[in-house]
JSON list of C-alpha atoms in Angstrom, two decimals:
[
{"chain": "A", "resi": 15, "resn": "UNK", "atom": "CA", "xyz": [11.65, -4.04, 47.53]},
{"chain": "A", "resi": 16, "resn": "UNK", "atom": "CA", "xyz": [8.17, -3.15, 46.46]},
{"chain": "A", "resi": 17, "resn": "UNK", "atom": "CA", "xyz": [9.74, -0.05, 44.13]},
{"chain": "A", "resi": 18, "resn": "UNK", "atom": "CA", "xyz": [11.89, -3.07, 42.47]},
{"chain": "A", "resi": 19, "resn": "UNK", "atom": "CA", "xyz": [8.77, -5.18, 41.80]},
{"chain": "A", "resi": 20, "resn": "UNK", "atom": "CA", "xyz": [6.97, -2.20, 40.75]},
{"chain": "A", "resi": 21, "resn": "UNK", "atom": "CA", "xyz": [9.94, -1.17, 37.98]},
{"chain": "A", "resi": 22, "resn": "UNK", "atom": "CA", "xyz": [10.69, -5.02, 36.98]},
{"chain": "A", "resi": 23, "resn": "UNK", "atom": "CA", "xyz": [6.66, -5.52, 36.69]},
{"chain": "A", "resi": 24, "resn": "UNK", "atom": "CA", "xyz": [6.45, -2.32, 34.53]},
{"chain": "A", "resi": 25, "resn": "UNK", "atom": "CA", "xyz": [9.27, -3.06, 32.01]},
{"chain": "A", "resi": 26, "resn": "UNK", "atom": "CA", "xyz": [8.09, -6.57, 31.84]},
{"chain": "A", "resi": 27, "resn": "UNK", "atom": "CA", "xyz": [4.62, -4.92, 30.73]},
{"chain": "A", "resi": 28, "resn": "UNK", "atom": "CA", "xyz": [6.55, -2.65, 28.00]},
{"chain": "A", "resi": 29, "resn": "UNK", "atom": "CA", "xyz": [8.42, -5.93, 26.91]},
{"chain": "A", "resi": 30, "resn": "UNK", "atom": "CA", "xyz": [4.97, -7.91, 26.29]},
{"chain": "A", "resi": 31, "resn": "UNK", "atom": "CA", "xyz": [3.71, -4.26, 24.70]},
{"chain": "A", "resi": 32, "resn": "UNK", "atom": "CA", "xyz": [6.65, -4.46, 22.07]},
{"chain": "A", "resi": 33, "resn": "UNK", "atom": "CA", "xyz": [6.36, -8.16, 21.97]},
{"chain": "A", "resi": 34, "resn": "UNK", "atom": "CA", "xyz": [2.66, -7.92, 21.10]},
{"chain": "A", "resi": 35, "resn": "UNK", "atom": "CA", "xyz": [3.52, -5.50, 18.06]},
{"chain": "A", "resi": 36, "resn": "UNK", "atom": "CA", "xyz": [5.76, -7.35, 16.85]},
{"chain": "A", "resi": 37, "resn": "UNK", "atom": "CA", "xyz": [3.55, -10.36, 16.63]},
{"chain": "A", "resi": 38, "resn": "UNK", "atom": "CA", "xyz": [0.61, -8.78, 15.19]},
{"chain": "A", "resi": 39, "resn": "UNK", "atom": "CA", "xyz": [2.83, -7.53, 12.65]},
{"chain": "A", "resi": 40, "resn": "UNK", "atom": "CA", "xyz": [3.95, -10.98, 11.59]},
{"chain": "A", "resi": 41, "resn": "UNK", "atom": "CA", "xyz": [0.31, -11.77, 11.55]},
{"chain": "A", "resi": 42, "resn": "UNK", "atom": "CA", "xyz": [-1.00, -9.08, 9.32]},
{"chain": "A", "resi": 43, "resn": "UNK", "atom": "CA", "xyz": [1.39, -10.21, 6.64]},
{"chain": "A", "resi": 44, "resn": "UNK", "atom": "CA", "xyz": [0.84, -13.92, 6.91]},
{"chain": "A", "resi": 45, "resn": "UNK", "atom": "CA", "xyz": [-0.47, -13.64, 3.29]},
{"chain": "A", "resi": 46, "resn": "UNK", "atom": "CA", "xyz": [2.64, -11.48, 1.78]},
{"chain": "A", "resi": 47, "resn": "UNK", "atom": "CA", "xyz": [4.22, -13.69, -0.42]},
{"chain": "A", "resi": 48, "resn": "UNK", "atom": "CA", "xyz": [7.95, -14.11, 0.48]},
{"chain": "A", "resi": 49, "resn": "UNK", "atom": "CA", "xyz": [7.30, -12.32, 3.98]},
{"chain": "A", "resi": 50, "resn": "UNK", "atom": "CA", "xyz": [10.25, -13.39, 6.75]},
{"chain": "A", "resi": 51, "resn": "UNK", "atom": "CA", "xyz": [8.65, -13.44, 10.12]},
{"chain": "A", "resi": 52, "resn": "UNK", "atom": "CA", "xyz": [10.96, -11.39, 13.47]},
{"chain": "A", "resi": 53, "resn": "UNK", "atom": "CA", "xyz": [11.04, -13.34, 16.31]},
{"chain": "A", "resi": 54, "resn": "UNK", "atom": "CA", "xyz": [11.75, -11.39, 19.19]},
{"chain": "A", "resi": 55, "resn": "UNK", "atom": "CA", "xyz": [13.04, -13.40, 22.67]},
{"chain": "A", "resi": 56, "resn": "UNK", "atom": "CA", "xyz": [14.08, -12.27, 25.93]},
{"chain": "A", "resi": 57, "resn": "UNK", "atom": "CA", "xyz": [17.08, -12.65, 27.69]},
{"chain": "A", "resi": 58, "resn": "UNK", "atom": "CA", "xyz": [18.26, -11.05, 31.66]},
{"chain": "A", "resi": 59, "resn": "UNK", "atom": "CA", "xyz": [21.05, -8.77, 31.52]},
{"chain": "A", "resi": 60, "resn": "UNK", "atom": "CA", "xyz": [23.40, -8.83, 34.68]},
{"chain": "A", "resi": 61, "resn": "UNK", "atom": "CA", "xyz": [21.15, -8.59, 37.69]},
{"chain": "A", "resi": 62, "resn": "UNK", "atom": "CA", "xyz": [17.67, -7.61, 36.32]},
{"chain": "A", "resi": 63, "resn": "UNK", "atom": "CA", "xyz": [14.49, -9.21, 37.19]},
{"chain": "A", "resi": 64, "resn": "UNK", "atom": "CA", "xyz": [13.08, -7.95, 34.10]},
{"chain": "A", "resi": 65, "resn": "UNK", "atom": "CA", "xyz": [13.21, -9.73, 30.14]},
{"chain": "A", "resi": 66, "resn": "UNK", "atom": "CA", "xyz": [15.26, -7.58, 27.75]},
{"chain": "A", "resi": 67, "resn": "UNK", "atom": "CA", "xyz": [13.84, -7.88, 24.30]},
{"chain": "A", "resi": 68, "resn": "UNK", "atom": "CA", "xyz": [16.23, -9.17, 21.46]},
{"chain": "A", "resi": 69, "resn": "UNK", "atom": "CA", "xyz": [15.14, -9.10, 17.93]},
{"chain": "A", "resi": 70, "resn": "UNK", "atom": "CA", "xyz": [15.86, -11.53, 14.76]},
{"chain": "A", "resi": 71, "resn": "UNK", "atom": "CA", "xyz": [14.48, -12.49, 11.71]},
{"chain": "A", "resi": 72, "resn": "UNK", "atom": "CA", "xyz": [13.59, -15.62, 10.23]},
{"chain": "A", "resi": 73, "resn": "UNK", "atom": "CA", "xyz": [14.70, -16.57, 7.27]},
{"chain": "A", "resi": 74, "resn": "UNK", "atom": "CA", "xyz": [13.05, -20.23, 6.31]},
{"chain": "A", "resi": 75, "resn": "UNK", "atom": "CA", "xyz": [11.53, -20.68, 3.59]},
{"chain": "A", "resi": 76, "resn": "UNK", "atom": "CA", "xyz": [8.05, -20.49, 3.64]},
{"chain": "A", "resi": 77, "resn": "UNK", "atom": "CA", "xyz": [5.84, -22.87, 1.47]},
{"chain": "A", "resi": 78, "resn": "UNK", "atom": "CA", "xyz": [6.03, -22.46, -2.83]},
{"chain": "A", "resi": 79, "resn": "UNK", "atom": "CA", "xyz": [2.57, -21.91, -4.50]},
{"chain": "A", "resi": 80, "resn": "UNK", "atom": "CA", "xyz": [1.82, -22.66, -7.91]},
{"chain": "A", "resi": 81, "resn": "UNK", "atom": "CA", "xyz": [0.41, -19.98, -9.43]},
{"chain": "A", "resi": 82, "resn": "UNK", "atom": "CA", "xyz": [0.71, -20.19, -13.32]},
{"chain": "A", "resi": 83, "resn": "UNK", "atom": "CA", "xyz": [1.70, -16.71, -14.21]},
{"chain": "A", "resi": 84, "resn": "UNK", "atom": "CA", "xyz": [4.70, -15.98, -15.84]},
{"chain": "A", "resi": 85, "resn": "UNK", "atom": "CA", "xyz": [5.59, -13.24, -13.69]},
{"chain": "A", "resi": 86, "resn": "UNK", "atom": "CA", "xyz": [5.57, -14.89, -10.74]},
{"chain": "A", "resi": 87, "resn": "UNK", "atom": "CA", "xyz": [9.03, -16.16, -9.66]},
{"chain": "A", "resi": 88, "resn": "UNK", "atom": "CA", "xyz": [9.86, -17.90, -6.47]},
{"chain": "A", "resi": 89, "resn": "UNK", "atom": "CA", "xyz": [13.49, -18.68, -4.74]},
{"chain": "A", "resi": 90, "resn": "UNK", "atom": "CA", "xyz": [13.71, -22.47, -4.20]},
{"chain": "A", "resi": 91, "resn": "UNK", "atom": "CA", "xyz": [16.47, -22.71, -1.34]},
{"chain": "A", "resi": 92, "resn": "UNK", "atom": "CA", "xyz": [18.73, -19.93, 0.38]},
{"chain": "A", "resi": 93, "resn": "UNK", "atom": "CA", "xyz": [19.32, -16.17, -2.03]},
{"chain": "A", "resi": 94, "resn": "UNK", "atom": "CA", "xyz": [17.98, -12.94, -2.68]},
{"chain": "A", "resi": 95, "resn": "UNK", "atom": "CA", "xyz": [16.71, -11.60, -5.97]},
{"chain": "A", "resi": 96, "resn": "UNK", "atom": "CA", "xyz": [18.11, -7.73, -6.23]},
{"chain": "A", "resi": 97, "resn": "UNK", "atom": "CA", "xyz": [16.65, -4.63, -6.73]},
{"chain": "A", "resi": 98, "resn": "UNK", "atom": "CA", "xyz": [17.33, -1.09, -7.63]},
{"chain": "A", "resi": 99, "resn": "UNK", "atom": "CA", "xyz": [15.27, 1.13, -5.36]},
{"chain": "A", "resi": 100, "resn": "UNK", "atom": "CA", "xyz": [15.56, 4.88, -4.45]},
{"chain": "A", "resi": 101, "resn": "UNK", "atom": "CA", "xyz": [17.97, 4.10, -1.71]},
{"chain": "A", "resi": 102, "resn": "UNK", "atom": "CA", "xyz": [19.91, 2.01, -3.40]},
{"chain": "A", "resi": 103, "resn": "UNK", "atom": "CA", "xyz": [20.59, -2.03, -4.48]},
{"chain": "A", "resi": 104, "resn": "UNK", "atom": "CA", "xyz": [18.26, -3.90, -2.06]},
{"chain": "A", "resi": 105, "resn": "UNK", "atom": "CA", "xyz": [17.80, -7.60, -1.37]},
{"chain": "A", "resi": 106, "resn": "UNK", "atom": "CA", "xyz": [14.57, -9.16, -1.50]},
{"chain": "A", "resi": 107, "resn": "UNK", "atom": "CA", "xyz": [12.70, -12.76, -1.83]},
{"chain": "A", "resi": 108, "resn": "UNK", "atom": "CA", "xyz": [9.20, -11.23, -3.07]},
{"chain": "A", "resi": 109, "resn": "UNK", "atom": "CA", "xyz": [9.29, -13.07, -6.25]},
{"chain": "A", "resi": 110, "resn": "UNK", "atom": "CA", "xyz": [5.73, -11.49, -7.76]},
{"chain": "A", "resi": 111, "resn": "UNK", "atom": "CA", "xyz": [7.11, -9.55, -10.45]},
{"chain": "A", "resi": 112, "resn": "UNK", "atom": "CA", "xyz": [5.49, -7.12, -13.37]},
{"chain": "A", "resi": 113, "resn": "UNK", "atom": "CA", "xyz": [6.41, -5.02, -15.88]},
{"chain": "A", "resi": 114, "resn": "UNK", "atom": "CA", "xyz": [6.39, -1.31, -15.81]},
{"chain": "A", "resi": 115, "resn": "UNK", "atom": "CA", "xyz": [5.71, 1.69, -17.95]},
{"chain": "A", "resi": 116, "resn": "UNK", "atom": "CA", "xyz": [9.44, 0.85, -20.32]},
{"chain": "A", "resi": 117, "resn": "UNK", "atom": "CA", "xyz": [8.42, -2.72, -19.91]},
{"chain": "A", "resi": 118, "resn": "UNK", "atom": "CA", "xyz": [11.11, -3.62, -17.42]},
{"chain": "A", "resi": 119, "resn": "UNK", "atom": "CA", "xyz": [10.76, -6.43, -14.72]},
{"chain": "A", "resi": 120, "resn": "UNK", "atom": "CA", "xyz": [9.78, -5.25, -11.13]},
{"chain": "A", "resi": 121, "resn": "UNK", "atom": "CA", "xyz": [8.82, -6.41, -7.81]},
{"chain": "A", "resi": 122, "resn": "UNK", "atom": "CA", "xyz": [5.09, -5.27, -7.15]},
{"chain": "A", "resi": 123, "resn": "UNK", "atom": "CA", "xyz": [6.68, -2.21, -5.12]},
{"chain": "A", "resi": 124, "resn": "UNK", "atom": "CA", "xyz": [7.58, -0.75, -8.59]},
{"chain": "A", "resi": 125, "resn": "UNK", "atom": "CA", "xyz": [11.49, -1.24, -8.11]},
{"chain": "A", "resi": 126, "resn": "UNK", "atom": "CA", "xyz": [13.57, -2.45, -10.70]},
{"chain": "A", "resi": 127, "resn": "UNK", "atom": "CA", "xyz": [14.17, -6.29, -11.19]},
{"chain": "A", "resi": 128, "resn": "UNK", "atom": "CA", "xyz": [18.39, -6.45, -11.88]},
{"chain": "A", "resi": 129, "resn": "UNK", "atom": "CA", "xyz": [20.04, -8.73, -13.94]},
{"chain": "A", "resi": 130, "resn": "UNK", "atom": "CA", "xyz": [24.17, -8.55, -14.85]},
{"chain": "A", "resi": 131, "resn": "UNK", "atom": "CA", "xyz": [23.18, -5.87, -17.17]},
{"chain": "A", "resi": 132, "resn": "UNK", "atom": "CA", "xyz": [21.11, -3.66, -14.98]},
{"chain": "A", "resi": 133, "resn": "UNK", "atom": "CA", "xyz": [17.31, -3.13, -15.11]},
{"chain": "A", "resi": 134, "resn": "UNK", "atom": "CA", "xyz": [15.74, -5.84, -17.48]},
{"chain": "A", "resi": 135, "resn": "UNK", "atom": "CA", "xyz": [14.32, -4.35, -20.19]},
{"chain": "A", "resi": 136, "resn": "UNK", "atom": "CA", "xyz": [11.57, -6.96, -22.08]},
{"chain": "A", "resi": 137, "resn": "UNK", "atom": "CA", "xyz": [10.33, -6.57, -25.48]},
{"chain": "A", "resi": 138, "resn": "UNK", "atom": "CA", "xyz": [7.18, -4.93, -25.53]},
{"chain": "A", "resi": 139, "resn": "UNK", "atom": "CA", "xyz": [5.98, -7.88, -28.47]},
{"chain": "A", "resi": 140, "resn": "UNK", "atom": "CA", "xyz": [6.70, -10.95, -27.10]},
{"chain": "A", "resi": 141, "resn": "UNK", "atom": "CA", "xyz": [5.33, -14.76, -27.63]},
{"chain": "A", "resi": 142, "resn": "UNK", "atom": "CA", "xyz": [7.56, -16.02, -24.51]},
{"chain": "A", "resi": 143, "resn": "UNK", "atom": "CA", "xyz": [9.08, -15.03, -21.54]},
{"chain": "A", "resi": 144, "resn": "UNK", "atom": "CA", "xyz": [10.76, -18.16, -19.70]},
{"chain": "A", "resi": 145, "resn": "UNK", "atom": "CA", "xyz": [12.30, -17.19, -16.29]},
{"chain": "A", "resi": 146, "resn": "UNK", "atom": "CA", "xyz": [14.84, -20.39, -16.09]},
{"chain": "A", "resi": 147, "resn": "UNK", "atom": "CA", "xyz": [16.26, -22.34, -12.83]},
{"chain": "A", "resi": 148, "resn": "UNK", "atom": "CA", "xyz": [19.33, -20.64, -13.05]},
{"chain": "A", "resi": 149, "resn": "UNK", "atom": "CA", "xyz": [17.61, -16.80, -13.63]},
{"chain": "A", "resi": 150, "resn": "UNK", "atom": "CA", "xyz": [17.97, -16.81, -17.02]},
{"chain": "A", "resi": 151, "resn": "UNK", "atom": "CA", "xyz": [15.22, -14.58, -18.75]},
{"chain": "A", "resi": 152, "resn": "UNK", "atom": "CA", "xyz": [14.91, -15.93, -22.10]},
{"chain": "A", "resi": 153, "resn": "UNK", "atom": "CA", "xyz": [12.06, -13.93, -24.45]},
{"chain": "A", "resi": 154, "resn": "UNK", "atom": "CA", "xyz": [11.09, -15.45, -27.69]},
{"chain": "A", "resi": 155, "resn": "UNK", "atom": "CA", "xyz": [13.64, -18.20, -27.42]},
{"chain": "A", "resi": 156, "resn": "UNK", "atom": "CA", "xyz": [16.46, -15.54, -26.85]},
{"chain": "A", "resi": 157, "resn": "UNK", "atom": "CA", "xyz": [18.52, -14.75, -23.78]},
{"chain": "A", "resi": 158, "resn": "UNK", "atom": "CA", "xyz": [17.65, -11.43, -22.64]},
{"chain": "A", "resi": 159, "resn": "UNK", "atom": "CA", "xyz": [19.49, -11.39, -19.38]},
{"chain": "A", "resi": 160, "resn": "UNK", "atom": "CA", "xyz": [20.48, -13.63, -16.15]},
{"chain": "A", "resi": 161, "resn": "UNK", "atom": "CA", "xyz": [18.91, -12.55, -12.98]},
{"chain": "A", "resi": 162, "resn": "UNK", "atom": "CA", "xyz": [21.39, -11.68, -9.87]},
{"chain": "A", "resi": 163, "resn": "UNK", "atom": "CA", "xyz": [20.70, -14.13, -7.22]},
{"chain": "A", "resi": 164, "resn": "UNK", "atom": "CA", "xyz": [23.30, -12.81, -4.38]},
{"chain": "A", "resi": 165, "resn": "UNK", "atom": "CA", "xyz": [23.54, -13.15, -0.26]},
{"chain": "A", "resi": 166, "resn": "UNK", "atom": "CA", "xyz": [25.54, -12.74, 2.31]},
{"chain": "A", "resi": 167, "resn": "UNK", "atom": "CA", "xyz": [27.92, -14.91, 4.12]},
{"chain": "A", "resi": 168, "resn": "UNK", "atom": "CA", "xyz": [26.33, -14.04, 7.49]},
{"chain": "A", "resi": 169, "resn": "UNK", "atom": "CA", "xyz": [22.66, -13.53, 6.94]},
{"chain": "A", "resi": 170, "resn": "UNK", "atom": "CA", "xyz": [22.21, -12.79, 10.29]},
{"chain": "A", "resi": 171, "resn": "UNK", "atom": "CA", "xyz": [23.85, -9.79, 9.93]},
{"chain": "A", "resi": 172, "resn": "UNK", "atom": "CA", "xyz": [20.95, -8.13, 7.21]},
{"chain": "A", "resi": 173, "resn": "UNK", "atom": "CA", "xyz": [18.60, -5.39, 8.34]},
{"chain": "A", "resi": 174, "resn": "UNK", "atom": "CA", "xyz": [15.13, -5.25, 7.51]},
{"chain": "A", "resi": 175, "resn": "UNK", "atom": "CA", "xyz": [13.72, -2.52, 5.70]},
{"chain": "A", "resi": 176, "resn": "UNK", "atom": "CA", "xyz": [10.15, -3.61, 5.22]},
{"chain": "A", "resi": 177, "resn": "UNK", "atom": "CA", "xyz": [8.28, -4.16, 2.17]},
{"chain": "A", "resi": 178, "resn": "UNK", "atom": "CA", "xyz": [9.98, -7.61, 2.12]},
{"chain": "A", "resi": 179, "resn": "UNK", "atom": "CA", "xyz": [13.57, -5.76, 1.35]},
{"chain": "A", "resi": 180, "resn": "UNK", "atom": "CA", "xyz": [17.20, -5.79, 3.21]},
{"chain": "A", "resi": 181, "resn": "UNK", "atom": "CA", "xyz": [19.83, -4.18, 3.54]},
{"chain": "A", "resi": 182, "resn": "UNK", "atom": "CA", "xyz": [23.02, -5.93, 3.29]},
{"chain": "A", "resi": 183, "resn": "UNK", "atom": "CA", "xyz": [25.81, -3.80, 5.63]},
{"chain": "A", "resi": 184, "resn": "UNK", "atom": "CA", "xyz": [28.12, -6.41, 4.37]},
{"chain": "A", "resi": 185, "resn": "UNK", "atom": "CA", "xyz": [29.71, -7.69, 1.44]},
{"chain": "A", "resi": 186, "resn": "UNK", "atom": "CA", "xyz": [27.31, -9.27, -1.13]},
{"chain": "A", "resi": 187, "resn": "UNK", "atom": "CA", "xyz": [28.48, -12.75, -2.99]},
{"chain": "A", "resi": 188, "resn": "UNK", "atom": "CA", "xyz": [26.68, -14.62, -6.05]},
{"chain": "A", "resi": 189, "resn": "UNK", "atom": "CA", "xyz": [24.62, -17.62, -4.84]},
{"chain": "A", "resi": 190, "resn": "UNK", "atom": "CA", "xyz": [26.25, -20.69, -4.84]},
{"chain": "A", "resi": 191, "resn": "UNK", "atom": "CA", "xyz": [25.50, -22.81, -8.10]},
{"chain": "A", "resi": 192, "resn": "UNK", "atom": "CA", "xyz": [23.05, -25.69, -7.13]},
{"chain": "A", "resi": 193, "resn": "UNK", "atom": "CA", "xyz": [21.89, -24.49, -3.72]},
{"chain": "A", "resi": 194, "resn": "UNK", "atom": "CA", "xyz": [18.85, -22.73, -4.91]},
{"chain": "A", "resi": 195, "resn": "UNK", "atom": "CA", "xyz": [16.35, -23.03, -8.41]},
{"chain": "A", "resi": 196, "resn": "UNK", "atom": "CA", "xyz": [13.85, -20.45, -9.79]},
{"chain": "A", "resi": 197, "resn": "UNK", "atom": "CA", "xyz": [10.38, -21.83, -9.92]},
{"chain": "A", "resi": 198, "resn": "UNK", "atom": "CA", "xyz": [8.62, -19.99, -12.55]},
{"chain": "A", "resi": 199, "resn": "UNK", "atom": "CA", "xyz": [4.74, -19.63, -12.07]},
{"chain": "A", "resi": 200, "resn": "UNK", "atom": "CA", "xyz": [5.15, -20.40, -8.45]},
{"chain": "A", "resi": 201, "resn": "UNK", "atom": "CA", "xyz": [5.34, -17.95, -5.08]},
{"chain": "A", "resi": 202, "resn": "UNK", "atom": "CA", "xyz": [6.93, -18.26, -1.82]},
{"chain": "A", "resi": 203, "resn": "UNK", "atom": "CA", "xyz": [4.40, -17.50, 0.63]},
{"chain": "A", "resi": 204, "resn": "UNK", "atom": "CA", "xyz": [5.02, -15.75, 4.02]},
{"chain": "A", "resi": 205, "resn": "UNK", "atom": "CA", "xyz": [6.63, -17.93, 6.72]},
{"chain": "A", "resi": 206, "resn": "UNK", "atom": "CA", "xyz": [4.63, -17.08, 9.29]},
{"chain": "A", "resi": 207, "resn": "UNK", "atom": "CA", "xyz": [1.99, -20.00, 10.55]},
{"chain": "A", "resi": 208, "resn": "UNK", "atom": "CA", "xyz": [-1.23, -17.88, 11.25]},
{"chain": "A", "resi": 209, "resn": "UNK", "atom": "CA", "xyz": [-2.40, -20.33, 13.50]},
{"chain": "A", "resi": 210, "resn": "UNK", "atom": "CA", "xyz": [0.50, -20.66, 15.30]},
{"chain": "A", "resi": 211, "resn": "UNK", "atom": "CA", "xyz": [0.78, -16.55, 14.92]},
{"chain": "A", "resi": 212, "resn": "UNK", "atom": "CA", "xyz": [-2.68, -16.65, 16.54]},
{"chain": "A", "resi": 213, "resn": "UNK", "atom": "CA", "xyz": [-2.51, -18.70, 19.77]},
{"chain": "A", "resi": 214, "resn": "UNK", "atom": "CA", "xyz": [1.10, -16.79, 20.45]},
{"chain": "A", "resi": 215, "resn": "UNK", "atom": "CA", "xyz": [-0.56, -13.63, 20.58]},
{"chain": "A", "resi": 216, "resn": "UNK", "atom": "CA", "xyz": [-3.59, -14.61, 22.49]},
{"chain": "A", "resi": 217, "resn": "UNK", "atom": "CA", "xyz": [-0.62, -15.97, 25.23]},
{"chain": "A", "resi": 218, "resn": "UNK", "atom": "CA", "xyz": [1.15, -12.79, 25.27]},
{"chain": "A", "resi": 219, "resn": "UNK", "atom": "CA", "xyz": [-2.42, -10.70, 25.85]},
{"chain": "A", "resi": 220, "resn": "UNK", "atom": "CA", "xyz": [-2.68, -13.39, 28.56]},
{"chain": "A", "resi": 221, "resn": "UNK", "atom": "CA", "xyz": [0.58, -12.35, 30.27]},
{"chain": "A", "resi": 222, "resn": "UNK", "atom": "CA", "xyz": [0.29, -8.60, 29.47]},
{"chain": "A", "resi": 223, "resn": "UNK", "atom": "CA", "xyz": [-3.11, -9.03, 31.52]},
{"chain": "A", "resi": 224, "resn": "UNK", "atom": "CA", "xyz": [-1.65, -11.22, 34.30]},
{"chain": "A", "resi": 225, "resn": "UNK", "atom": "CA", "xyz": [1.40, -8.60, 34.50]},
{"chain": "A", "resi": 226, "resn": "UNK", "atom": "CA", "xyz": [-1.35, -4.93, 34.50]},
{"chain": "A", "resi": 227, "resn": "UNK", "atom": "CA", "xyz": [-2.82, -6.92, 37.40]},
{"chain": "A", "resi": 228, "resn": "UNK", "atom": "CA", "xyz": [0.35, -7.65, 39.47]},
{"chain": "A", "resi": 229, "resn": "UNK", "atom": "CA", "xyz": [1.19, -4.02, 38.93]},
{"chain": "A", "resi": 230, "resn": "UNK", "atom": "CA", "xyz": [-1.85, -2.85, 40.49]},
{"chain": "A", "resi": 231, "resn": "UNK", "atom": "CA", "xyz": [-1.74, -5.30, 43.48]},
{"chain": "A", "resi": 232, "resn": "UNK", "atom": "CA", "xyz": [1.60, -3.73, 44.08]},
{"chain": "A", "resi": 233, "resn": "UNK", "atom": "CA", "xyz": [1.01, 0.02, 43.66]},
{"chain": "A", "resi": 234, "resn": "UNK", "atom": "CA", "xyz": [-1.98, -1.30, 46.00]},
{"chain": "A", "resi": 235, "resn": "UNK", "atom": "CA", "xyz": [0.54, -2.44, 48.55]},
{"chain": "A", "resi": 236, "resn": "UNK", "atom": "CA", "xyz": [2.74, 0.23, 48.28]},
{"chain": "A", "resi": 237, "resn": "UNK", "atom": "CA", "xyz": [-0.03, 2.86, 48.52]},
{"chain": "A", "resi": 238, "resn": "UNK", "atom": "CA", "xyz": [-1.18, 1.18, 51.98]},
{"chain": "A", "resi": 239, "resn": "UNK", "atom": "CA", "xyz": [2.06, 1.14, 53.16]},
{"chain": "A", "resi": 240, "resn": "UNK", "atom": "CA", "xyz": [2.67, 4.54, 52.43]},
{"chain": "A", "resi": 241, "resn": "UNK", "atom": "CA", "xyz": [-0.12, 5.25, 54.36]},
{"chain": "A", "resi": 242, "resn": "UNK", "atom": "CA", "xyz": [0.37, 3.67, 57.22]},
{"chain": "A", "resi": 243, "resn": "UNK", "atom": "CA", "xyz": [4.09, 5.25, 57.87]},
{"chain": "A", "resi": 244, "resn": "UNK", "atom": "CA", "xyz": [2.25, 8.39, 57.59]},
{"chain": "A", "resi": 245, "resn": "UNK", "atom": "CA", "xyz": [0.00, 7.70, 60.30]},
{"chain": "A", "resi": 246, "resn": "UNK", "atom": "CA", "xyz": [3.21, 6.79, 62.40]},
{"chain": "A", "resi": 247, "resn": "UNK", "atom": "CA", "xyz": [4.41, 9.80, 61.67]}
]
């Protein structure tokens, strides 16, 4: 019994540990704009005593931002911008873009923004550059290219990458017209609450604490015990 306690106590400590991370994490980028928060929950498996962590991300919007730079680009409802990076297409909701060295559109990782032509490629003279609901880039008063704006049908299915990027191990499908508007000059911030990020973590410290001090009353209890069958012995 008190080697069960011990081992359920101990993994319960390594869940809080991961739990803790994961937490922190979310914290630190509580001011990356278009940032998806994991949420990690526990669930018993059969007959343990102890939580078994299970991971998920999610995907709510977080709040829009007016910023009032052309560049900046943010996703107004459910979709992924898409871009090209050295591991291939990648799905992302970081909307502040820029320009790099052949004046094409990027996220601020340096990957290439993609429209239905590829890489968009602006002018490097230019008066205008209107990023419309819909994704169309429109320089000067001319169409340049349309922005892909794709998902998935099961979103729970994406894996994070980091960076603000997914993979998609599924099919990818065009947005749906009319469930989701670019909002040029604005920026999706993270959609993690950093007060709410705050008082979770000081909880889980709490319970990592109250969990290192069961431990040691048991490896207490066991030690005496141990002891005393030796002196029977």
């Amino acid at each position: 019994m008190g080697l069960n306690a011990i081992q359920s106590t101990a993994r319960t400590l390594s869940y809080y540990t991961r739990l803790q991370a994961v937490t922190a994490n979310n914290l630190a980028n509580s001011d990356t704009e278009g940032f998806k928060a994991d949420l990690m929950a526990a669930r018993q498996v059969g007959d343990t005593t102890w939580p078994v962590p299970v991971m998920r991300t999610d995907l709510s919007q977080g709040n829009l931002t007016h910023t009032g730079r052309p560049l900046d680009v943010a996703l107004d409802g459910p979709g992924f911008l898409v871009v090209q990076t050295e591991n291939g297409e990648r799905l992302t909701r970081g909307g502040a873009l820029a320009l790099d060295v052949a004046n094409r559109l990027t996220d601020r990782h340096g990957n290439a923004l993609l429209g239905e032509n590829g890489p968009i490629a602006i002018p490097v003279r230019y008066a205008t550059l209107e990023i419309q609901a819909d994704g169309e880039v429109v320089v000067d008063g001319t169409k340049v290219d349309r922005l892909r704006l794709e998902t998935v049908r099961d979103t729970s299915t994406l894996l994070k990458e980091g960076a603000g990027r997914f993979v998609a191990d599924q099919e990818r499908v065009p947005v749906d017209s009319g469930t989701m508007t670019l909002r040029q000059g604005e920026i999706e911030d993270s959609n993690q609450d950093t007060l709410r990020g705050t008082v979770d973590l000081v909880t889980i410290q709490r319970a990592y604490a109250a969990n290192v001090d069961s431990l040691k009353a048991l490896d207490s209890v066991l030690g005496t015990v141990v002891n005393e069958v030796g002196k029977v012995g």
